[in-house]
JSON list of C-alpha atoms in Angstrom, two decimals:
[
{"chain": "A", "resi": 12, "resn": "UNK", "atom": "CA", "xyz": [3.59, 16.64, 0.65]},
{"chain": "A", "resi": 13, "resn": "UNK", "atom": "CA", "xyz": [-0.04, 15.28, 1.20]},
{"chain": "A", "resi": 14, "resn": "UNK", "atom": "CA", "xyz": [-0.66, 12.67, 3.81]},
{"chain": "A", "resi": 15, "resn": "UNK", "atom": "CA", "xyz": [-4.03, 11.63, 4.06]},
{"chain": "A", "resi": 16, "resn": "UNK", "atom": "CA", "xyz": [-4.68, 9.52, 7.45]},
{"chain": "A", "resi": 17, "resn": "UNK", "atom": "CA", "xyz": [-8.10, 7.87, 7.15]},
{"chain": "A", "resi": 18, "resn": "UNK", "atom": "CA", "xyz": [-8.34, 7.34, 10.88]},
{"chain": "A", "resi": 19, "resn": "UNK", "atom": "CA", "xyz": [-9.06, 11.18, 11.18]},
{"chain": "A", "resi": 20, "resn": "UNK", "atom": "CA", "xyz": [-12.73, 10.38, 9.87]},
{"chain": "A", "resi": 21, "resn": "UNK", "atom": "CA", "xyz": [-14.97, 7.91, 10.89]},
{"chain": "A", "resi": 22, "resn": "UNK", "atom": "CA", "xyz": [-16.14, 5.49, 8.45]},
{"chain": "A", "resi": 23, "resn": "UNK", "atom": "CA", "xyz": [-16.44, 1.67, 8.08]},
{"chain": "A", "resi": 24, "resn": "UNK", "atom": "CA", "xyz": [-13.03, 1.34, 7.42]},
{"chain": "A", "resi": 25, "resn": "UNK", "atom": "CA", "xyz": [-12.43, 1.31, 11.41]},
{"chain": "A", "resi": 26, "resn": "UNK", "atom": "CA", "xyz": [-14.56, -2.15, 11.60]},
{"chain": "A", "resi": 27, "resn": "UNK", "atom": "CA", "xyz": [-11.59, -3.52, 9.33]},
{"chain": "A", "resi": 28, "resn": "UNK", "atom": "CA", "xyz": [-8.94, -2.05, 11.19]},
{"chain": "A", "resi": 29, "resn": "UNK", "atom": "CA", "xyz": [-9.88, -3.30, 14.47]},
{"chain": "A", "resi": 30, "resn": "UNK", "atom": "CA", "xyz": [-10.05, -6.73, 13.17]},
{"chain": "A", "resi": 31, "resn": "UNK", "atom": "CA", "xyz": [-6.71, -6.61, 11.87]},
{"chain": "A", "resi": 32, "resn": "UNK", "atom": "CA", "xyz": [-5.71, -5.62, 14.94]},
{"chain": "A", "resi": 33, "resn": "UNK", "atom": "CA", "xyz": [-7.28, -7.59, 17.53]},
{"chain": "A", "resi": 34, "resn": "UNK", "atom": "CA", "xyz": [-5.12, -10.72, 18.75]},
{"chain": "A", "resi": 35, "resn": "UNK", "atom": "CA", "xyz": [-8.75, -12.89, 19.23]},
{"chain": "A", "resi": 36, "resn": "UNK", "atom": "CA", "xyz": [-9.40, -12.36, 15.69]},
{"chain": "A", "resi": 37, "resn": "UNK", "atom": "CA", "xyz": [-6.11, -11.74, 13.41]},
{"chain": "A", "resi": 38, "resn": "UNK", "atom": "CA", "xyz": [-4.96, -15.19, 13.40]},
{"chain": "A", "resi": 39, "resn": "UNK", "atom": "CA", "xyz": [-8.36, -16.33, 11.04]},
{"chain": "A", "resi": 40, "resn": "UNK", "atom": "CA", "xyz": [-6.19, -15.77, 8.32]},
{"chain": "A", "resi": 41, "resn": "UNK", "atom": "CA", "xyz": [-8.35, -16.24, 5.92]},
{"chain": "A", "resi": 42, "resn": "UNK", "atom": "CA", "xyz": [-10.34, -13.36, 7.62]},
{"chain": "A", "resi": 43, "resn": "UNK", "atom": "CA", "xyz": [-7.26, -11.21, 7.77]},
{"chain": "A", "resi": 44, "resn": "UNK", "atom": "CA", "xyz": [-6.54, -11.83, 4.36]},
{"chain": "A", "resi": 45, "resn": "UNK", "atom": "CA", "xyz": [-9.85, -10.70, 3.60]},
{"chain": "A", "resi": 46, "resn": "UNK", "atom": "CA", "xyz": [-9.68, -7.57, 6.11]},
{"chain": "A", "resi": 47, "resn": "UNK", "atom": "CA", "xyz": [-6.90, -6.38, 4.22]},
{"chain": "A", "resi": 48, "resn": "UNK", "atom": "CA", "xyz": [-7.87, -6.73, 0.85]},
{"chain": "A", "resi": 49, "resn": "UNK", "atom": "CA", "xyz": [-11.57, -4.97, 1.54]},
{"chain": "A", "resi": 50, "resn": "UNK", "atom": "CA", "xyz": [-8.84, -2.06, 3.30]},
{"chain": "A", "resi": 51, "resn": "UNK", "atom": "CA", "xyz": [-7.16, -2.28, -0.09]},
{"chain": "A", "resi": 52, "resn": "UNK", "atom": "CA", "xyz": [-10.56, -1.58, -1.83]},
{"chain": "A", "resi": 53, "resn": "UNK", "atom": "CA", "xyz": [-11.50, 1.13, 0.05]},
{"chain": "A", "resi": 54, "resn": "UNK", "atom": "CA", "xyz": [-8.07, 3.12, -0.50]},
{"chain": "A", "resi": 55, "resn": "UNK", "atom": "CA", "xyz": [-8.59, 2.65, -4.08]},
{"chain": "A", "resi": 56, "resn": "UNK", "atom": "CA", "xyz": [-11.57, 4.18, -4.21]},
{"chain": "A", "resi": 57, "resn": "UNK", "atom": "CA", "xyz": [-10.35, 7.71, -2.21]},
{"chain": "A", "resi": 58, "resn": "UNK", "atom": "CA", "xyz": [-7.55, 7.65, -4.47]},
{"chain": "A", "resi": 59, "resn": "UNK", "atom": "CA", "xyz": [-9.46, 7.33, -7.85]},
{"chain": "A", "resi": 60, "resn": "UNK", "atom": "CA", "xyz": [-11.30, 10.88, -6.51]},
{"chain": "A", "resi": 61, "resn": "UNK", "atom": "CA", "xyz": [-8.22, 12.77, -7.70]},
{"chain": "A", "resi": 62, "resn": "UNK", "atom": "CA", "xyz": [-7.19, 11.26, -10.65]},
{"chain": "A", "resi": 63, "resn": "UNK", "atom": "CA", "xyz": [-7.81, 12.96, -14.40]},
{"chain": "A", "resi": 64, "resn": "UNK", "atom": "CA", "xyz": [-10.83, 12.00, -15.60]},
{"chain": "A", "resi": 65, "resn": "UNK", "atom": "CA", "xyz": [-12.38, 11.99, -19.75]},
{"chain": "A", "resi": 66, "resn": "UNK", "atom": "CA", "xyz": [-16.04, 11.92, -21.18]},
{"chain": "A", "resi": 67, "resn": "UNK", "atom": "CA", "xyz": [-16.44, 9.35, -23.29]},
{"chain": "A", "resi": 68, "resn": "UNK", "atom": "CA", "xyz": [-19.83, 8.25, -24.91]},
{"chain": "A", "resi": 69, "resn": "UNK", "atom": "CA", "xyz": [-21.47, 5.26, -24.25]},
{"chain": "A", "resi": 70, "resn": "UNK", "atom": "CA", "xyz": [-24.34, 3.01, -26.47]},
{"chain": "A", "resi": 71, "resn": "UNK", "atom": "CA", "xyz": [-27.25, 1.64, -23.58]},
{"chain": "A", "resi": 72, "resn": "UNK", "atom": "CA", "xyz": [-30.12, -0.42, -25.46]},
{"chain": "A", "resi": 73, "resn": "UNK", "atom": "CA", "xyz": [-32.16, 2.73, -25.09]},
{"chain": "A", "resi": 74, "resn": "UNK", "atom": "CA", "xyz": [-29.97, 5.64, -25.54]},
{"chain": "A", "resi": 75, "resn": "UNK", "atom": "CA", "xyz": [-26.66, 7.35, -25.83]},
{"chain": "A", "resi": 76, "resn": "UNK", "atom": "CA", "xyz": [-24.80, 8.32, -22.32]},
{"chain": "A", "resi": 77, "resn": "UNK", "atom": "CA", "xyz": [-21.97, 10.24, -21.33]},
{"chain": "A", "resi": 78, "resn": "UNK", "atom": "CA", "xyz": [-19.65, 9.51, -19.14]},
{"chain": "A", "resi": 79, "resn": "UNK", "atom": "CA", "xyz": [-16.82, 9.87, -17.00]},
{"chain": "A", "resi": 80, "resn": "UNK", "atom": "CA", "xyz": [-13.70, 7.59, -16.80]},
{"chain": "A", "resi": 81, "resn": "UNK", "atom": "CA", "xyz": [-10.05, 7.60, -15.00]},
{"chain": "A", "resi": 82, "resn": "UNK", "atom": "CA", "xyz": [-7.57, 9.52, -17.60]},
{"chain": "A", "resi": 83, "resn": "UNK", "atom": "CA", "xyz": [-4.35, 7.84, -16.49]},
{"chain": "A", "resi": 84, "resn": "UNK", "atom": "CA", "xyz": [-2.10, 4.81, -16.84]},
{"chain": "A", "resi": 85, "resn": "UNK", "atom": "CA", "xyz": [-1.61, 3.00, -13.27]},
{"chain": "A", "resi": 86, "resn": "UNK", "atom": "CA", "xyz": [1.22, 0.77, -11.90]},
{"chain": "A", "resi": 87, "resn": "UNK", "atom": "CA", "xyz": [0.34, -0.88, -9.28]},
{"chain": "A", "resi": 88, "resn": "UNK", "atom": "CA", "xyz": [3.77, -1.62, -7.72]},
{"chain": "A", "resi": 89, "resn": "UNK", "atom": "CA", "xyz": [3.80, -3.85, -3.87]},
{"chain": "A", "resi": 90, "resn": "UNK", "atom": "CA", "xyz": [6.37, -5.39, -1.83]},
{"chain": "A", "resi": 91, "resn": "UNK", "atom": "CA", "xyz": [6.23, -9.36, -1.35]},
{"chain": "A", "resi": 92, "resn": "UNK", "atom": "CA", "xyz": [4.81, -11.51, 0.48]},
{"chain": "A", "resi": 93, "resn": "UNK", "atom": "CA", "xyz": [2.44, -9.26, 3.01]},
{"chain": "A", "resi": 94, "resn": "UNK", "atom": "CA", "xyz": [1.52, -6.76, 0.19]},
{"chain": "A", "resi": 95, "resn": "UNK", "atom": "CA", "xyz": [-0.44, -9.70, -1.54]},
{"chain": "A", "resi": 96, "resn": "UNK", "atom": "CA", "xyz": [-3.64, -9.19, -0.55]},
{"chain": "A", "resi": 97, "resn": "UNK", "atom": "CA", "xyz": [-3.49, -5.75, -0.07]},
{"chain": "A", "resi": 98, "resn": "UNK", "atom": "CA", "xyz": [-2.32, -5.29, -3.73]},
{"chain": "A", "resi": 99, "resn": "UNK", "atom": "CA", "xyz": [-5.35, -7.74, -4.68]},
{"chain": "A", "resi": 100, "resn": "UNK", "atom": "CA", "xyz": [-7.78, -5.38, -3.02]},
{"chain": "A", "resi": 101, "resn": "UNK", "atom": "CA", "xyz": [-6.05, -2.21, -4.96]},
{"chain": "A", "resi": 102, "resn": "UNK", "atom": "CA", "xyz": [-6.52, -4.35, -8.11]},
{"chain": "A", "resi": 103, "resn": "UNK", "atom": "CA", "xyz": [-9.83, -5.05, -7.66]},
{"chain": "A", "resi": 104, "resn": "UNK", "atom": "CA", "xyz": [-11.29, -1.55, -8.10]},
{"chain": "A", "resi": 105, "resn": "UNK", "atom": "CA", "xyz": [-7.60, -0.66, -10.63]},
{"chain": "A", "resi": 106, "resn": "UNK", "atom": "CA", "xyz": [-8.79, -3.68, -12.76]},
{"chain": "A", "resi": 107, "resn": "UNK", "atom": "CA", "xyz": [-6.88, -2.55, -15.78]},
{"chain": "A", "resi": 108, "resn": "UNK", "atom": "CA", "xyz": [-3.72, -1.50, -14.04]},
{"chain": "A", "resi": 109, "resn": "UNK", "atom": "CA", "xyz": [-0.75, -2.60, -15.00]},
{"chain": "A", "resi": 110, "resn": "UNK", "atom": "CA", "xyz": [1.48, -4.55, -11.66]},
{"chain": "A", "resi": 111, "resn": "UNK", "atom": "CA", "xyz": [4.69, -4.49, -10.43]},
{"chain": "A", "resi": 112, "resn": "UNK", "atom": "CA", "xyz": [6.34, -6.95, -7.52]},
{"chain": "A", "resi": 113, "resn": "UNK", "atom": "CA", "xyz": [9.40, -6.05, -5.57]},
{"chain": "A", "resi": 114, "resn": "UNK", "atom": "CA", "xyz": [11.39, -8.72, -3.22]},
{"chain": "A", "resi": 115, "resn": "UNK", "atom": "CA", "xyz": [12.02, -6.26, -0.33]},
{"chain": "A", "resi": 116, "resn": "UNK", "atom": "CA", "xyz": [12.77, -8.15, 3.06]},
{"chain": "A", "resi": 117, "resn": "UNK", "atom": "CA", "xyz": [14.87, -7.44, 6.22]},
{"chain": "A", "resi": 118, "resn": "UNK", "atom": "CA", "xyz": [18.22, -8.99, 6.82]},
{"chain": "A", "resi": 119, "resn": "UNK", "atom": "CA", "xyz": [18.75, -9.32, 10.55]},
{"chain": "A", "resi": 120, "resn": "UNK", "atom": "CA", "xyz": [22.29, -9.03, 11.86]},
{"chain": "A", "resi": 121, "resn": "UNK", "atom": "CA", "xyz": [21.33, -10.86, 14.91]},
{"chain": "A", "resi": 122, "resn": "UNK", "atom": "CA", "xyz": [19.13, -12.98, 16.81]},
{"chain": "A", "resi": 123, "resn": "UNK", "atom": "CA", "xyz": [17.79, -10.20, 18.89]},
{"chain": "A", "resi": 124, "resn": "UNK", "atom": "CA", "xyz": [16.38, -8.71, 15.74]},
{"chain": "A", "resi": 125, "resn": "UNK", "atom": "CA", "xyz": [17.38, -4.96, 16.64]},
{"chain": "A", "resi": 126, "resn": "UNK", "atom": "CA", "xyz": [19.45, -4.15, 13.87]},
{"chain": "A", "resi": 127, "resn": "UNK", "atom": "CA", "xyz": [18.69, -5.06, 9.93]},
{"chain": "A", "resi": 128, "resn": "UNK", "atom": "CA", "xyz": [19.36, -4.20, 5.97]},
{"chain": "A", "resi": 129, "resn": "UNK", "atom": "CA", "xyz": [17.22, -4.28, 3.82]},
{"chain": "A", "resi": 130, "resn": "UNK", "atom": "CA", "xyz": [18.03, -6.84, 0.97]},
{"chain": "A", "resi": 131, "resn": "UNK", "atom": "CA", "xyz": [15.94, -6.88, -2.73]},
{"chain": "A", "resi": 132, "resn": "UNK", "atom": "CA", "xyz": [16.11, -9.53, -4.54]},
{"chain": "A", "resi": 133, "resn": "UNK", "atom": "CA", "xyz": [13.60, -9.39, -7.08]},
{"chain": "A", "resi": 134, "resn": "UNK", "atom": "CA", "xyz": [11.94, -6.93, -9.35]},
{"chain": "A", "resi": 135, "resn": "UNK", "atom": "CA", "xyz": [9.45, -7.63, -12.14]},
{"chain": "A", "resi": 136, "resn": "UNK", "atom": "CA", "xyz": [7.67, -4.13, -13.16]},
{"chain": "A", "resi": 137, "resn": "UNK", "atom": "CA", "xyz": [6.58, -2.66, -16.38]},
{"chain": "A", "resi": 138, "resn": "UNK", "atom": "CA", "xyz": [7.64, 0.73, -17.76]},
{"chain": "A", "resi": 139, "resn": "UNK", "atom": "CA", "xyz": [6.73, 3.39, -15.31]},
{"chain": "A", "resi": 140, "resn": "UNK", "atom": "CA", "xyz": [7.71, 5.84, -17.36]},
{"chain": "A", "resi": 141, "resn": "UNK", "atom": "CA", "xyz": [5.12, 9.09, -17.21]},
{"chain": "A", "resi": 142, "resn": "UNK", "atom": "CA", "xyz": [2.65, 6.98, -15.25]},
{"chain": "A", "resi": 143, "resn": "UNK", "atom": "CA", "xyz": [0.83, 7.16, -11.85]},
{"chain": "A", "resi": 144, "resn": "UNK", "atom": "CA", "xyz": [2.69, 5.14, -9.51]},
{"chain": "A", "resi": 145, "resn": "UNK", "atom": "CA", "xyz": [0.97, 3.08, -6.54]},
{"chain": "A", "resi": 146, "resn": "UNK", "atom": "CA", "xyz": [3.43, 1.95, -3.91]},
{"chain": "A", "resi": 147, "resn": "UNK", "atom": "CA", "xyz": [1.60, -0.40, -1.55]},
{"chain": "A", "resi": 148, "resn": "UNK", "atom": "CA", "xyz": [2.85, -1.93, 1.63]},
{"chain": "A", "resi": 149, "resn": "UNK", "atom": "CA", "xyz": [0.32, -2.56, 4.50]},
{"chain": "A", "resi": 150, "resn": "UNK", "atom": "CA", "xyz": [2.99, -2.06, 7.05]},
{"chain": "A", "resi": 151, "resn": "UNK", "atom": "CA", "xyz": [5.42, 0.94, 6.66]},
{"chain": "A", "resi": 152, "resn": "UNK", "atom": "CA", "xyz": [7.22, 1.07, 9.48]},
{"chain": "A", "resi": 153, "resn": "UNK", "atom": "CA", "xyz": [10.74, 3.13, 8.77]},
{"chain": "A", "resi": 154, "resn": "UNK", "atom": "CA", "xyz": [9.86, 3.78, 5.41]},
{"chain": "A", "resi": 155, "resn": "UNK", "atom": "CA", "xyz": [12.98, 2.31, 4.11]},
{"chain": "A", "resi": 156, "resn": "UNK", "atom": "CA", "xyz": [11.60, -0.51, 2.32]},
{"chain": "A", "resi": 157, "resn": "UNK", "atom": "CA", "xyz": [9.62, 1.89, 0.60]},
{"chain": "A", "resi": 158, "resn": "UNK", "atom": "CA", "xyz": [11.98, 3.99, -0.40]},
{"chain": "A", "resi": 159, "resn": "UNK", "atom": "CA", "xyz": [14.59, 0.65, -1.87]},
{"chain": "A", "resi": 160, "resn": "UNK", "atom": "CA", "xyz": [11.60, -0.37, -3.58]},
{"chain": "A", "resi": 161, "resn": "UNK", "atom": "CA", "xyz": [11.00, 3.21, -5.47]},
{"chain": "A", "resi": 162, "resn": "UNK", "atom": "CA", "xyz": [14.88, 3.66, -6.11]},
{"chain": "A", "resi": 163, "resn": "UNK", "atom": "CA", "xyz": [14.33, 0.27, -7.90]},
{"chain": "A", "resi": 164, "resn": "UNK", "atom": "CA", "xyz": [11.07, 0.64, -10.08]},
{"chain": "A", "resi": 165, "resn": "UNK", "atom": "CA", "xyz": [13.10, 3.80, -11.40]},
{"chain": "A", "resi": 166, "resn": "UNK", "atom": "CA", "xyz": [15.08, 1.65, -13.37]},
{"chain": "A", "resi": 167, "resn": "UNK", "atom": "CA", "xyz": [11.92, 1.47, -15.25]},
{"chain": "A", "resi": 168, "resn": "UNK", "atom": "CA", "xyz": [11.23, 5.02, -15.86]},
{"chain": "A", "resi": 169, "resn": "UNK", "atom": "CA", "xyz": [10.09, 8.12, -13.95]},
{"chain": "A", "resi": 170, "resn": "UNK", "atom": "CA", "xyz": [6.45, 8.26, -12.95]},
{"chain": "A", "resi": 171, "resn": "UNK", "atom": "CA", "xyz": [4.41, 10.90, -12.99]},
{"chain": "A", "resi": 172, "resn": "UNK", "atom": "CA", "xyz": [2.93, 10.41, -9.54]},
{"chain": "A", "resi": 173, "resn": "UNK", "atom": "CA", "xyz": [3.57, 8.34, -6.82]},
{"chain": "A", "resi": 174, "resn": "UNK", "atom": "CA", "xyz": [0.96, 7.18, -4.11]},
{"chain": "A", "resi": 175, "resn": "UNK", "atom": "CA", "xyz": [2.21, 5.67, -1.32]},
{"chain": "A", "resi": 176, "resn": "UNK", "atom": "CA", "xyz": [-0.41, 3.65, 0.20]},
{"chain": "A", "resi": 177, "resn": "UNK", "atom": "CA", "xyz": [-0.20, 1.96, 3.63]},
{"chain": "A", "resi": 178, "resn": "UNK", "atom": "CA", "xyz": [-2.50, 0.21, 6.35]},
{"chain": "A", "resi": 179, "resn": "UNK", "atom": "CA", "xyz": [-0.51, 1.01, 9.45]},
{"chain": "A", "resi": 180, "resn": "UNK", "atom": "CA", "xyz": [2.36, 3.75, 9.18]},
{"chain": "A", "resi": 181, "resn": "UNK", "atom": "CA", "xyz": [4.53, 5.05, 11.92]},
{"chain": "A", "resi": 182, "resn": "UNK", "atom": "CA", "xyz": [4.35, 8.63, 12.69]},
{"chain": "A", "resi": 183, "resn": "UNK", "atom": "CA", "xyz": [8.93, 7.98, 11.77]},
{"chain": "A", "resi": 184, "resn": "UNK", "atom": "CA", "xyz": [8.07, 6.39, 8.30]},
{"chain": "A", "resi": 185, "resn": "UNK", "atom": "CA", "xyz": [6.14, 9.00, 7.64]},
{"chain": "A", "resi": 186, "resn": "UNK", "atom": "CA", "xyz": [8.42, 11.95, 8.54]},
{"chain": "A", "resi": 187, "resn": "UNK", "atom": "CA", "xyz": [11.04, 9.67, 6.83]},
{"chain": "A", "resi": 188, "resn": "UNK", "atom": "CA", "xyz": [9.15, 9.56, 3.29]},
{"chain": "A", "resi": 189, "resn": "UNK", "atom": "CA", "xyz": [8.34, 13.05, 3.45]},
{"chain": "A", "resi": 190, "resn": "UNK", "atom": "CA", "xyz": [12.20, 13.45, 3.00]},
{"chain": "A", "resi": 191, "resn": "UNK", "atom": "CA", "xyz": [13.08, 10.97, 0.42]},
{"chain": "A", "resi": 192, "resn": "UNK", "atom": "CA", "xyz": [10.28, 10.90, -1.96]},
{"chain": "A", "resi": 193, "resn": "UNK", "atom": "CA", "xyz": [9.81, 13.77, -4.49]},
{"chain": "A", "resi": 194, "resn": "UNK", "atom": "CA", "xyz": [7.01, 15.99, -2.12]},
{"chain": "A", "resi": 195, "resn": "UNK", "atom": "CA", "xyz": [5.87, 17.89, -5.46]},
{"chain": "A", "resi": 196, "resn": "UNK", "atom": "CA", "xyz": [4.45, 14.63, -6.78]},
{"chain": "A", "resi": 197, "resn": "UNK", "atom": "CA", "xyz": [4.40, 12.61, -4.19]},
{"chain": "A", "resi": 198, "resn": "UNK", "atom": "CA", "xyz": [0.90, 11.24, -2.09]},
{"chain": "A", "resi": 199, "resn": "UNK", "atom": "CA", "xyz": [0.60, 9.65, 1.35]},
{"chain": "A", "resi": 200, "resn": "UNK", "atom": "CA", "xyz": [-2.33, 7.22, 2.12]},
{"chain": "A", "resi": 201, "resn": "UNK", "atom": "CA", "xyz": [-2.30, 5.43, 5.63]},
{"chain": "A", "resi": 202, "resn": "UNK", "atom": "CA", "xyz": [-5.68, 3.80, 7.20]},
{"chain": "A", "resi": 203, "resn": "UNK", "atom": "CA", "xyz": [-4.10, 4.78, 10.40]},
{"chain": "A", "resi": 204, "resn": "UNK", "atom": "CA", "xyz": [-0.27, 6.49, 11.86]},
{"chain": "A", "resi": 205, "resn": "UNK", "atom": "CA", "xyz": [1.21, 4.69, 14.81]},
{"chain": "A", "resi": 206, "resn": "UNK", "atom": "CA", "xyz": [3.36, 6.64, 17.24]},
{"chain": "A", "resi": 207, "resn": "UNK", "atom": "CA", "xyz": [5.65, 4.08, 17.84]},
{"chain": "A", "resi": 208, "resn": "UNK", "atom": "CA", "xyz": [8.54, 1.49, 17.00]},
{"chain": "A", "resi": 209, "resn": "UNK", "atom": "CA", "xyz": [9.82, -1.08, 18.89]},
{"chain": "A", "resi": 210, "resn": "UNK", "atom": "CA", "xyz": [13.74, -1.63, 19.66]},
{"chain": "A", "resi": 211, "resn": "UNK", "atom": "CA", "xyz": [12.94, -4.54, 16.81]},
{"chain": "A", "resi": 212, "resn": "UNK", "atom": "CA", "xyz": [11.14, -1.54, 14.37]},
{"chain": "A", "resi": 213, "resn": "UNK", "atom": "CA", "xyz": [8.16, -3.23, 14.55]},
{"chain": "A", "resi": 214, "resn": "UNK", "atom": "CA", "xyz": [4.81, -0.29, 14.80]},
{"chain": "A", "resi": 215, "resn": "UNK", "atom": "CA", "xyz": [3.86, 0.09, 18.25]},
{"chain": "A", "resi": 216, "resn": "UNK", "atom": "CA", "xyz": [0.71, -0.88, 19.06]},
{"chain": "A", "resi": 217, "resn": "UNK", "atom": "CA", "xyz": [0.71, -1.81, 15.25]},
{"chain": "A", "resi": 218, "resn": "UNK", "atom": "CA", "xyz": [-1.10, -5.47, 14.24]},
{"chain": "A", "resi": 219, "resn": "UNK", "atom": "CA", "xyz": [2.50, -7.70, 14.83]},
{"chain": "A", "resi": 220, "resn": "UNK", "atom": "CA", "xyz": [3.76, -9.60, 11.32]},
{"chain": "A", "resi": 221, "resn": "UNK", "atom": "CA", "xyz": [1.29, -8.91, 8.49]},
{"chain": "A", "resi": 222, "resn": "UNK", "atom": "CA", "xyz": [3.40, -12.10, 6.83]},
{"chain": "A", "resi": 223, "resn": "UNK", "atom": "CA", "xyz": [3.08, -14.31, 9.37]},
{"chain": "A", "resi": 224, "resn": "UNK", "atom": "CA", "xyz": [-0.68, -13.36, 9.82]},
{"chain": "A", "resi": 225, "resn": "UNK", "atom": "CA", "xyz": [-1.87, -13.46, 6.20]},
{"chain": "A", "resi": 226, "resn": "UNK", "atom": "CA", "xyz": [0.30, -16.59, 5.06]},
{"chain": "A", "resi": 227, "resn": "UNK", "atom": "CA", "xyz": [2.01, -18.35, 8.08]},
{"chain": "A", "resi": 228, "resn": "UNK", "atom": "CA", "xyz": [5.25, -17.93, 9.93]},
{"chain": "A", "resi": 229, "resn": "UNK", "atom": "CA", "xyz": [8.36, -18.34, 8.16]},
{"chain": "A", "resi": 230, "resn": "UNK", "atom": "CA", "xyz": [12.04, -19.48, 9.43]}
]
């Protein structure tokens, strides 16, 4: 299974990562959402380099020209709610893609937030049979939400290839996905991979709660 860590190389992406991590900047919700969106755009561009392409002929005002365009049916699937600006960024570049949305959330077993189950209550998806599935979630902490989302989407068909796309992943989640996703047809894309999880399974150093930073605290 191929794992792409964007932080292994220097690029403009680092500036956006810095801003969503920085406690002096990240509480500007509009800026936070836009940075998440911009990261999605950059990652979509990089993912597109590995697609299958076909050649078409285009009429310009002066002549004809051959152009290579992607030749894959793409479905972008996102875990609500934190994933919405990330999804939007990816969709900005794959603007002809179909879309799927899954509600997956942590249901904590006690007030200390140290143990929880993942619950899925809602799924809206087209058929993903034989298509390229982009599974996006800005934070990949344990990997269990991504795994359950993928299994829920399998009720809509079997994809030809799976791209797991995240902004901040824990090393534990990367290892989890390597075990639980089909190795021969899964690619992982992470803007950064952090070393640890705390007792509440939040990524350390991470960014905090992406959903709260994007849309405000929930009760």
